[in-house]
PDB file of C-alpha atoms in Angstrom:
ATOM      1  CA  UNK Y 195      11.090 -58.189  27.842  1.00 62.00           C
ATOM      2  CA  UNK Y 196      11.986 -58.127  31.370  1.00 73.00           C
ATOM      3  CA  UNK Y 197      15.096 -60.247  31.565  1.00 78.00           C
ATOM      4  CA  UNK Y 198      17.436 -61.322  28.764  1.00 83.00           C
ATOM      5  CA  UNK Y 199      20.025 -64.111  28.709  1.00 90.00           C
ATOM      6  CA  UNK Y 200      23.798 -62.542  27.888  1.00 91.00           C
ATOM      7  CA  UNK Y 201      25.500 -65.127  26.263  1.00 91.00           C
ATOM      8  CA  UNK Y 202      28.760 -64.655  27.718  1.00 88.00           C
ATOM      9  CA  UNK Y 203      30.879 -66.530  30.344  1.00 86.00           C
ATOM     10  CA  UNK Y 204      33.229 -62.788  31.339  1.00 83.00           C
ATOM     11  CA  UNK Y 205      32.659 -61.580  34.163  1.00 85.00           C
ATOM     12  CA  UNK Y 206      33.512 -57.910  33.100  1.00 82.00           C
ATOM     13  CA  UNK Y 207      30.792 -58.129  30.203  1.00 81.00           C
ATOM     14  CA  UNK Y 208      28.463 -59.847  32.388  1.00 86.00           C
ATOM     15  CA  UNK Y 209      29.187 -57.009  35.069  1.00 85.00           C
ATOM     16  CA  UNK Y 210      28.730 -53.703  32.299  1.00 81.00           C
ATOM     17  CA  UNK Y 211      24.997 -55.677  30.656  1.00 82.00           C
ATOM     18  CA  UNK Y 212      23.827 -55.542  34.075  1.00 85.00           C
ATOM     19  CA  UNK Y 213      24.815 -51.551  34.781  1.00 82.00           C
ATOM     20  CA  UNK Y 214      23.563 -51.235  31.437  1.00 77.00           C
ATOM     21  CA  UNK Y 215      20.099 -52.316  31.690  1.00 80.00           C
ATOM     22  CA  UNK Y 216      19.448 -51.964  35.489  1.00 80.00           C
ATOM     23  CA  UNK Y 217      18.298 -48.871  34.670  1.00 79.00           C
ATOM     24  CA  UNK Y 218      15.255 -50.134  32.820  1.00 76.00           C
ATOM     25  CA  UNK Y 219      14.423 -52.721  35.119  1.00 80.00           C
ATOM     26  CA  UNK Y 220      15.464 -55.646  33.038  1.00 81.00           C
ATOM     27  CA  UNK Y 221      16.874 -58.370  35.069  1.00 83.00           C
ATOM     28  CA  UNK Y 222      19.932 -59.879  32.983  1.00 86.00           C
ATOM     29  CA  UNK Y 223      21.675 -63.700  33.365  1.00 90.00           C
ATOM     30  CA  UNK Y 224      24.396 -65.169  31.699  1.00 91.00           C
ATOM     31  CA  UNK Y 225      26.199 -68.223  30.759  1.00 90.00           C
ATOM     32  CA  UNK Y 226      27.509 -68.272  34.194  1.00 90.00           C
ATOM     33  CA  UNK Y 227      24.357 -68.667  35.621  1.00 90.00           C
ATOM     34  CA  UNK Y 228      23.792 -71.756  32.968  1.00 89.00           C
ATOM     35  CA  UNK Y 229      27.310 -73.669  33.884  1.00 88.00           C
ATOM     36  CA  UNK Y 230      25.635 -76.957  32.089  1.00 88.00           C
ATOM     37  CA  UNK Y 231      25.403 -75.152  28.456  1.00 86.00           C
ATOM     38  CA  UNK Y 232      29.060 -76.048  26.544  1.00 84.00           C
ATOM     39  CA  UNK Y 233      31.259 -73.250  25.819  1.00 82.00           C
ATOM     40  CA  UNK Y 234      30.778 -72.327  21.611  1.00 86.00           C
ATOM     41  CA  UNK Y 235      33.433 -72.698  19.442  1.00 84.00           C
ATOM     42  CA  UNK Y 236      34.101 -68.503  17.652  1.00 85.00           C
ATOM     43  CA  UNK Y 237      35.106 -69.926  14.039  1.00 87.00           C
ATOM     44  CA  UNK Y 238      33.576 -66.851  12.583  1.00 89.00           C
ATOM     45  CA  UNK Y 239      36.340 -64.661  10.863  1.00 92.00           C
ATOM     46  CA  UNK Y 240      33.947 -61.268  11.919  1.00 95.00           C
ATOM     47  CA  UNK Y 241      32.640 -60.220  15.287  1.00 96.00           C
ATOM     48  CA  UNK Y 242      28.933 -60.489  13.652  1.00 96.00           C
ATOM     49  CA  UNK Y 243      29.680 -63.960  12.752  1.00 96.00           C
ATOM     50  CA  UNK Y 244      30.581 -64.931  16.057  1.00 95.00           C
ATOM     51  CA  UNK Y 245      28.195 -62.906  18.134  1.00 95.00           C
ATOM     52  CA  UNK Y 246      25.880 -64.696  15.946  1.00 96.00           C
ATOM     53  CA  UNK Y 247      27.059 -67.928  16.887  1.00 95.00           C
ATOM     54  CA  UNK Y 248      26.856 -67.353  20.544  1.00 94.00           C
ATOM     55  CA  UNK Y 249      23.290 -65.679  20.173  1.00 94.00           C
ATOM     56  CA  UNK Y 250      21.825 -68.424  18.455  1.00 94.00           C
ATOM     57  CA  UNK Y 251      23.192 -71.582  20.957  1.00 93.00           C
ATOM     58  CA  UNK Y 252      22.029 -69.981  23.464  1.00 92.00           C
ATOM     59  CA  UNK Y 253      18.812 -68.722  22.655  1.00 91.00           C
ATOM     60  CA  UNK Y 254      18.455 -72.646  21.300  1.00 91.00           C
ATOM     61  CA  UNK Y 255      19.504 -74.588  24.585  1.00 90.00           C
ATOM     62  CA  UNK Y 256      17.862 -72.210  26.834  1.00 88.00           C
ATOM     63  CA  UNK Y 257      14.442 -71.337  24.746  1.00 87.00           C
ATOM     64  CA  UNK Y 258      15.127 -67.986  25.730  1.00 86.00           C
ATOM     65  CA  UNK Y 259      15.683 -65.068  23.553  1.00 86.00           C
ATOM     66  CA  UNK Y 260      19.827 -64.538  23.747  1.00 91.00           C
ATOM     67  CA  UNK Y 261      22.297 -61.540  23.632  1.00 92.00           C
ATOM     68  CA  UNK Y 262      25.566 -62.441  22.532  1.00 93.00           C
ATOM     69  CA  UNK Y 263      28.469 -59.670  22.434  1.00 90.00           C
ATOM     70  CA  UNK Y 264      31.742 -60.371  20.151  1.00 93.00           C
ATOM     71  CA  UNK Y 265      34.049 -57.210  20.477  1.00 93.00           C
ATOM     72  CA  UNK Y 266      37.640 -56.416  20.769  1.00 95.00           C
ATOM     73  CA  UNK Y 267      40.424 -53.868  19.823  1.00 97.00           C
ATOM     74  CA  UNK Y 268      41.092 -52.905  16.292  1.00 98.00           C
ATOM     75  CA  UNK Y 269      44.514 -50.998  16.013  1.00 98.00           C
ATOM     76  CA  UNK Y 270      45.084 -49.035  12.825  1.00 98.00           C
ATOM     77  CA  UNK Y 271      49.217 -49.426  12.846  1.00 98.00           C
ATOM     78  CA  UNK Y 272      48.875 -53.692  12.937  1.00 98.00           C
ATOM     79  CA  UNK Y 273      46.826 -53.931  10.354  1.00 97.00           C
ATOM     80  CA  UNK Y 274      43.537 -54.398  12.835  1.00 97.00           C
ATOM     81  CA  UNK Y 275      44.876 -57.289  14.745  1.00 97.00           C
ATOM     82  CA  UNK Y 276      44.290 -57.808  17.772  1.00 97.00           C
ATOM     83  CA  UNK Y 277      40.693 -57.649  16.017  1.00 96.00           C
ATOM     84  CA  UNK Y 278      38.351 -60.822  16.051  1.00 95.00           C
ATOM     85  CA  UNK Y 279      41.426 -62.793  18.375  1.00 94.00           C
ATOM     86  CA  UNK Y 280      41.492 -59.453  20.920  1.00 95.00           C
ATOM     87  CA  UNK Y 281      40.687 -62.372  24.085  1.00 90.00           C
ATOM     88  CA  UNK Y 282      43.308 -64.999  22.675  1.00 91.00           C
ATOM     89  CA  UNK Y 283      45.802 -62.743  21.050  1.00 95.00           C
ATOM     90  CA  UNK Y 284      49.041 -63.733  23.663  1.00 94.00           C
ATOM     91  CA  UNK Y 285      47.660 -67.334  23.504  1.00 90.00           C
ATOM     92  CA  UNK Y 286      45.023 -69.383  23.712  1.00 79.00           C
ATOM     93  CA  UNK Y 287      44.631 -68.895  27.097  1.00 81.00           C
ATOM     94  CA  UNK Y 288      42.760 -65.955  27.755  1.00 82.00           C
ATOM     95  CA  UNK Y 289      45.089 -63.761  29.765  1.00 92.00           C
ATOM     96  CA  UNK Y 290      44.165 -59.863  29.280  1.00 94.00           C
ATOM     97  CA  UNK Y 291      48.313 -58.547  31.052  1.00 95.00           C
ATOM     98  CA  UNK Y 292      49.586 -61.125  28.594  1.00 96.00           C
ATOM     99  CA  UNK Y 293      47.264 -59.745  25.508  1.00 97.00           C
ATOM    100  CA  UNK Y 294      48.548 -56.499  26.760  1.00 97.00           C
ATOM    101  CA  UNK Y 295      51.979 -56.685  26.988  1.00 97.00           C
ATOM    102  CA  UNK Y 296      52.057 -58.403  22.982  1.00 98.00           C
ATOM    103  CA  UNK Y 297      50.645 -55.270  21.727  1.00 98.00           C
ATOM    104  CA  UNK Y 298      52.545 -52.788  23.735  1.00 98.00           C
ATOM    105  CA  UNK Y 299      55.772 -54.800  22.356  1.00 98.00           C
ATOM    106  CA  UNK Y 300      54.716 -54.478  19.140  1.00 98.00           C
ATOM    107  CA  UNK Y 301      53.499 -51.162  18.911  1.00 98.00           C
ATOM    108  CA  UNK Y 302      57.224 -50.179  20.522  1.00 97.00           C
ATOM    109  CA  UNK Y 303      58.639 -47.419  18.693  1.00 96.00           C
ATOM    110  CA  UNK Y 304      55.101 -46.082  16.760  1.00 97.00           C
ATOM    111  CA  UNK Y 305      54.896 -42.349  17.344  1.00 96.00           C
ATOM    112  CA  UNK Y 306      51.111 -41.113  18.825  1.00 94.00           C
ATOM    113  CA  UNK Y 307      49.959 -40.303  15.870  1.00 95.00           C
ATOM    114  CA  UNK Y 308      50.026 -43.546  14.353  1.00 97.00           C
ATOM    115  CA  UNK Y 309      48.743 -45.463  17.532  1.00 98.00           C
ATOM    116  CA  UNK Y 310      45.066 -45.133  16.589  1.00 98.00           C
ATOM    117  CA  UNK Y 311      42.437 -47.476  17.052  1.00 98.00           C
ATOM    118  CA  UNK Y 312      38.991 -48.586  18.106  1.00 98.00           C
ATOM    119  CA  UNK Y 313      36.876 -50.791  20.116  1.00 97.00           C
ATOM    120  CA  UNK Y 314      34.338 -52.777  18.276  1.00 97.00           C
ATOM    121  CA  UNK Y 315      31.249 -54.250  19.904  1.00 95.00           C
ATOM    122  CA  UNK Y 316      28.915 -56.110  17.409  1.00 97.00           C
ATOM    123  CA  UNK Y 317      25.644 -57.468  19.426  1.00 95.00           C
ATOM    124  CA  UNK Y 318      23.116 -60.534  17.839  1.00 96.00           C
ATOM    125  CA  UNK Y 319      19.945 -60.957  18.609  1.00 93.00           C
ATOM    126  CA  UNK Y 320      18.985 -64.616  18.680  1.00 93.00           C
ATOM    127  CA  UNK Y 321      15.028 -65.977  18.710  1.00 89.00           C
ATOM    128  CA  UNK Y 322      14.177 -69.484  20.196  1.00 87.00           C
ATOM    129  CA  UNK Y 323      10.775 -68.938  17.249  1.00 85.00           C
ATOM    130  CA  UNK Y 324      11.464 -68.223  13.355  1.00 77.00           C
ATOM    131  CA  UNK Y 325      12.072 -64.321  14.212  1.00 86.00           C
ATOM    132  CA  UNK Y 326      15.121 -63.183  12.144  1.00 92.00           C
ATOM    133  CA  UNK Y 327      17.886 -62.502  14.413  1.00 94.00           C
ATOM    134  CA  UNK Y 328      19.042 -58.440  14.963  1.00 94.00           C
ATOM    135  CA  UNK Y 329      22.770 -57.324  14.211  1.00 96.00           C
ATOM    136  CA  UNK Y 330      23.578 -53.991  15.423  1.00 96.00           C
ATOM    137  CA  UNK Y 331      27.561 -52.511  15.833  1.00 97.00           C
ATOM    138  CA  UNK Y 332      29.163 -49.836  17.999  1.00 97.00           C
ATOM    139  CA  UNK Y 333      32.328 -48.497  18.300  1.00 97.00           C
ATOM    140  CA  UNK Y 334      34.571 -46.488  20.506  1.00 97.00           C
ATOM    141  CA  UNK Y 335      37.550 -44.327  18.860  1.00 98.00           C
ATOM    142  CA  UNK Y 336      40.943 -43.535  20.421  1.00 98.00           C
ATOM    143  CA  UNK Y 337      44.573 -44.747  20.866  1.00 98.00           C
ATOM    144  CA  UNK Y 338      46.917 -46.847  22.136  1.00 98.00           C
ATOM    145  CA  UNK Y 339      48.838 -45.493  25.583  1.00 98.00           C
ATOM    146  CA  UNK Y 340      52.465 -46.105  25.835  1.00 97.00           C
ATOM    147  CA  UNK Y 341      51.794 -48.499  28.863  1.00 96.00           C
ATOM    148  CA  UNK Y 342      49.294 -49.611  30.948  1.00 95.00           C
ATOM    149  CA  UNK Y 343      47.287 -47.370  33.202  1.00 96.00           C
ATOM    150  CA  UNK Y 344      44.828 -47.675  35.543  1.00 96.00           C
ATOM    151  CA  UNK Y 345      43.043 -50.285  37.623  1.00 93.00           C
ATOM    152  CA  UNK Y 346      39.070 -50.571  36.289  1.00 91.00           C
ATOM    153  CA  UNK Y 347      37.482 -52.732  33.668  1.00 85.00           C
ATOM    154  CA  UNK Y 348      38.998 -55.056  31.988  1.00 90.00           C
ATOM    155  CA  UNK Y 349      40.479 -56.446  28.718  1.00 93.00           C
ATOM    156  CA  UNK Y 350      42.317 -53.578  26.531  1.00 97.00           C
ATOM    157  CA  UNK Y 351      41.007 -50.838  28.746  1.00 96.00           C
ATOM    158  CA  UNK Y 352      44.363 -50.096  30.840  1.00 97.00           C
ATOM    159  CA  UNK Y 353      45.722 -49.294  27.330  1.00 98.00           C
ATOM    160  CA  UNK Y 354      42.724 -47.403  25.751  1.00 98.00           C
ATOM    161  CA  UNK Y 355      42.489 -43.408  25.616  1.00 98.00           C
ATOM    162  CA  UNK Y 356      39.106 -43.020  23.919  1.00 98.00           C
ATOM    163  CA  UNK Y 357      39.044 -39.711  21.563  1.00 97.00           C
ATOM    164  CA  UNK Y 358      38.473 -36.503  23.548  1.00 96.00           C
ATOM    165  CA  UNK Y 359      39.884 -37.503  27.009  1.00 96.00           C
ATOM    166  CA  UNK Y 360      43.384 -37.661  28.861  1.00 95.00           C
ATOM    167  CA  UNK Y 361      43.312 -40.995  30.404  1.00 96.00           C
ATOM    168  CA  UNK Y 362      42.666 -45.022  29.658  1.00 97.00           C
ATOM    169  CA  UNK Y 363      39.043 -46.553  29.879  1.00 97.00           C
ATOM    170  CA  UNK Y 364      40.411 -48.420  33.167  1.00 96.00           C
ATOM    171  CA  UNK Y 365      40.906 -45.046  34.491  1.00 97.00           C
ATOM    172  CA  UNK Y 366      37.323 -44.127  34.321  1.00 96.00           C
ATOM    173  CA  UNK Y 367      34.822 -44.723  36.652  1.00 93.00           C
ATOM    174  CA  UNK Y 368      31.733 -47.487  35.480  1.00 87.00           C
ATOM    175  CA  UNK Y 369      29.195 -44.910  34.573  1.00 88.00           C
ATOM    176  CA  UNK Y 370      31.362 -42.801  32.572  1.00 93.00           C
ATOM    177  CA  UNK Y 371      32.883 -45.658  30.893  1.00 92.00           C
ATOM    178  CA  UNK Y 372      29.567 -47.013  30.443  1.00 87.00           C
ATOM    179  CA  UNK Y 373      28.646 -43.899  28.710  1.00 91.00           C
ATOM    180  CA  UNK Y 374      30.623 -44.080  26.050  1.00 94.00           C
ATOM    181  CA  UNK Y 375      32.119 -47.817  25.097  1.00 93.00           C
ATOM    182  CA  UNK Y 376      31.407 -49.028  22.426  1.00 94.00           C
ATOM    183  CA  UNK Y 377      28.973 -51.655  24.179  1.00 89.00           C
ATOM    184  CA  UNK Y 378      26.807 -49.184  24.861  1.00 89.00           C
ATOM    185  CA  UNK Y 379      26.605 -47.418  21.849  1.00 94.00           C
ATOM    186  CA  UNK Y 380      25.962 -51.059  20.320  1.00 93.00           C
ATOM    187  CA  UNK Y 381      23.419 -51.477  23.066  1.00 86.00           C
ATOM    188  CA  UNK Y 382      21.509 -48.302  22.257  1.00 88.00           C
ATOM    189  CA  UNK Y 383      21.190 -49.176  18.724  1.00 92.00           C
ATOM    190  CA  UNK Y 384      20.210 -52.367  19.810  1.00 88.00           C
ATOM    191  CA  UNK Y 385      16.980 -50.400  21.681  1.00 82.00           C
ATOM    192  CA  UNK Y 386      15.979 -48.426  18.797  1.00 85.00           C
ATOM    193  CA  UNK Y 387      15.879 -52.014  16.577  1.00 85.00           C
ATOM    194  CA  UNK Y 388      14.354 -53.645  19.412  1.00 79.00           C
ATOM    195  CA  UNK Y 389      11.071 -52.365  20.898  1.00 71.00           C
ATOM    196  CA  UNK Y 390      11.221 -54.723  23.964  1.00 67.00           C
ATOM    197  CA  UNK Y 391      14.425 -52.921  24.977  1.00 65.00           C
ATOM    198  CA  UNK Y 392      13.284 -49.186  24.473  1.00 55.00           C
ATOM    199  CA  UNK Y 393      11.549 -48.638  27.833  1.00 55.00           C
ATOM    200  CA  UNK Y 394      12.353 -45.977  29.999  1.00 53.00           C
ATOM    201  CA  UNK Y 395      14.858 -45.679  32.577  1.00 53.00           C
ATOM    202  CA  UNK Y 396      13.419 -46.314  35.710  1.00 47.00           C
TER     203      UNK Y 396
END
């Protein structure tokens, strides 16, 4: 497998799949490079169910094995919300300072102790044959910062101190980030289930 279709219209993912698998010479495209295809409807209530969704329009309207990614930010002290609606938590417009600021609002007042939570990347497999498609989940632990910091990524990241370091995800440079999200751990599982993937880096 020397190029995959990602599944995903955000720029940010589409930017971290292709640091991801650069590496192993494995050319990636998106949705963005398929503006016909129609945006899917995410009516699963679980990241699995809607990665799955993704995964298998895709893979169908392209004939292309697909990737799809559904993850978001699962804080401990609300119960897991942003969870599954992490992109269209302010609104229905995705606006990542708007999702922000809701959960910094109501997370006002929680002492550090109680502002733990997680990334959660789930990634689907999906075959344009009868191949059964491949689930595989990572995640990232932290907590939530008392404001936004830094200027890199995207999403929840100017908010996210990931367990064992000082500053937010948007304060860390691509390759360190990319080290330790939660995509990537996702992604490296999905190498191990997937032989295609498991090459070498190059």
């Amino acid at each position: 497998m020397n190029e995959v279709i990602i599944a995903t219209k955000n720029e940010g993912k589409a930017r971290e799949f292709v640091q991801m698998f650069e590496p192993y010479g494995i050319v990636v495209k998106t949705l963005i490079d398929y503006p016909e295809l129609p945006d899917v409807e995410e009516t699963g209530e679980t990241f699995a169910e809607n990665a799955l969704l993704k995964a298998e329009s895709a893979a169908r309207l392209t004939g292309r094995p697909a990737i799809a990614d559904d993850s978001g930010i699962v804080i401990d002290a609300l119960d897991g919300r942003p969870g599954v609606y992490s992109a269209r938590y302010a609104g229905l417009e995705k606006d990542d300072k708007a999702n922000n600021r809701k959960v910094l609002e109501e997370l006002d007042g929680v002492e550090e102790e109680k502002r733990s939570a997680r990334f959660t990347c789930v990634l689907a497999v999906s075959f344009p044959d009868n191949r059964e498609p491949i689930i595989v989940e990572g995640a990232c632990e932290g907590r939530i910062a008392y404001e936004d910091q830094g200027v890199n990524g995207f999403g929840y990241d100017p908010l996210f101190i990931p367990d064992g370091f000082d500053g937010t995800m948007a304060q860390m440079k691509a390759a360190e980030k990319n080290a330790i999200s939660h995509r990537a751990i996702a992604l490296q599982k999905l190498r191990a289930a997937l032989p295609e993937l498991a090459g070498e880096p190059k």
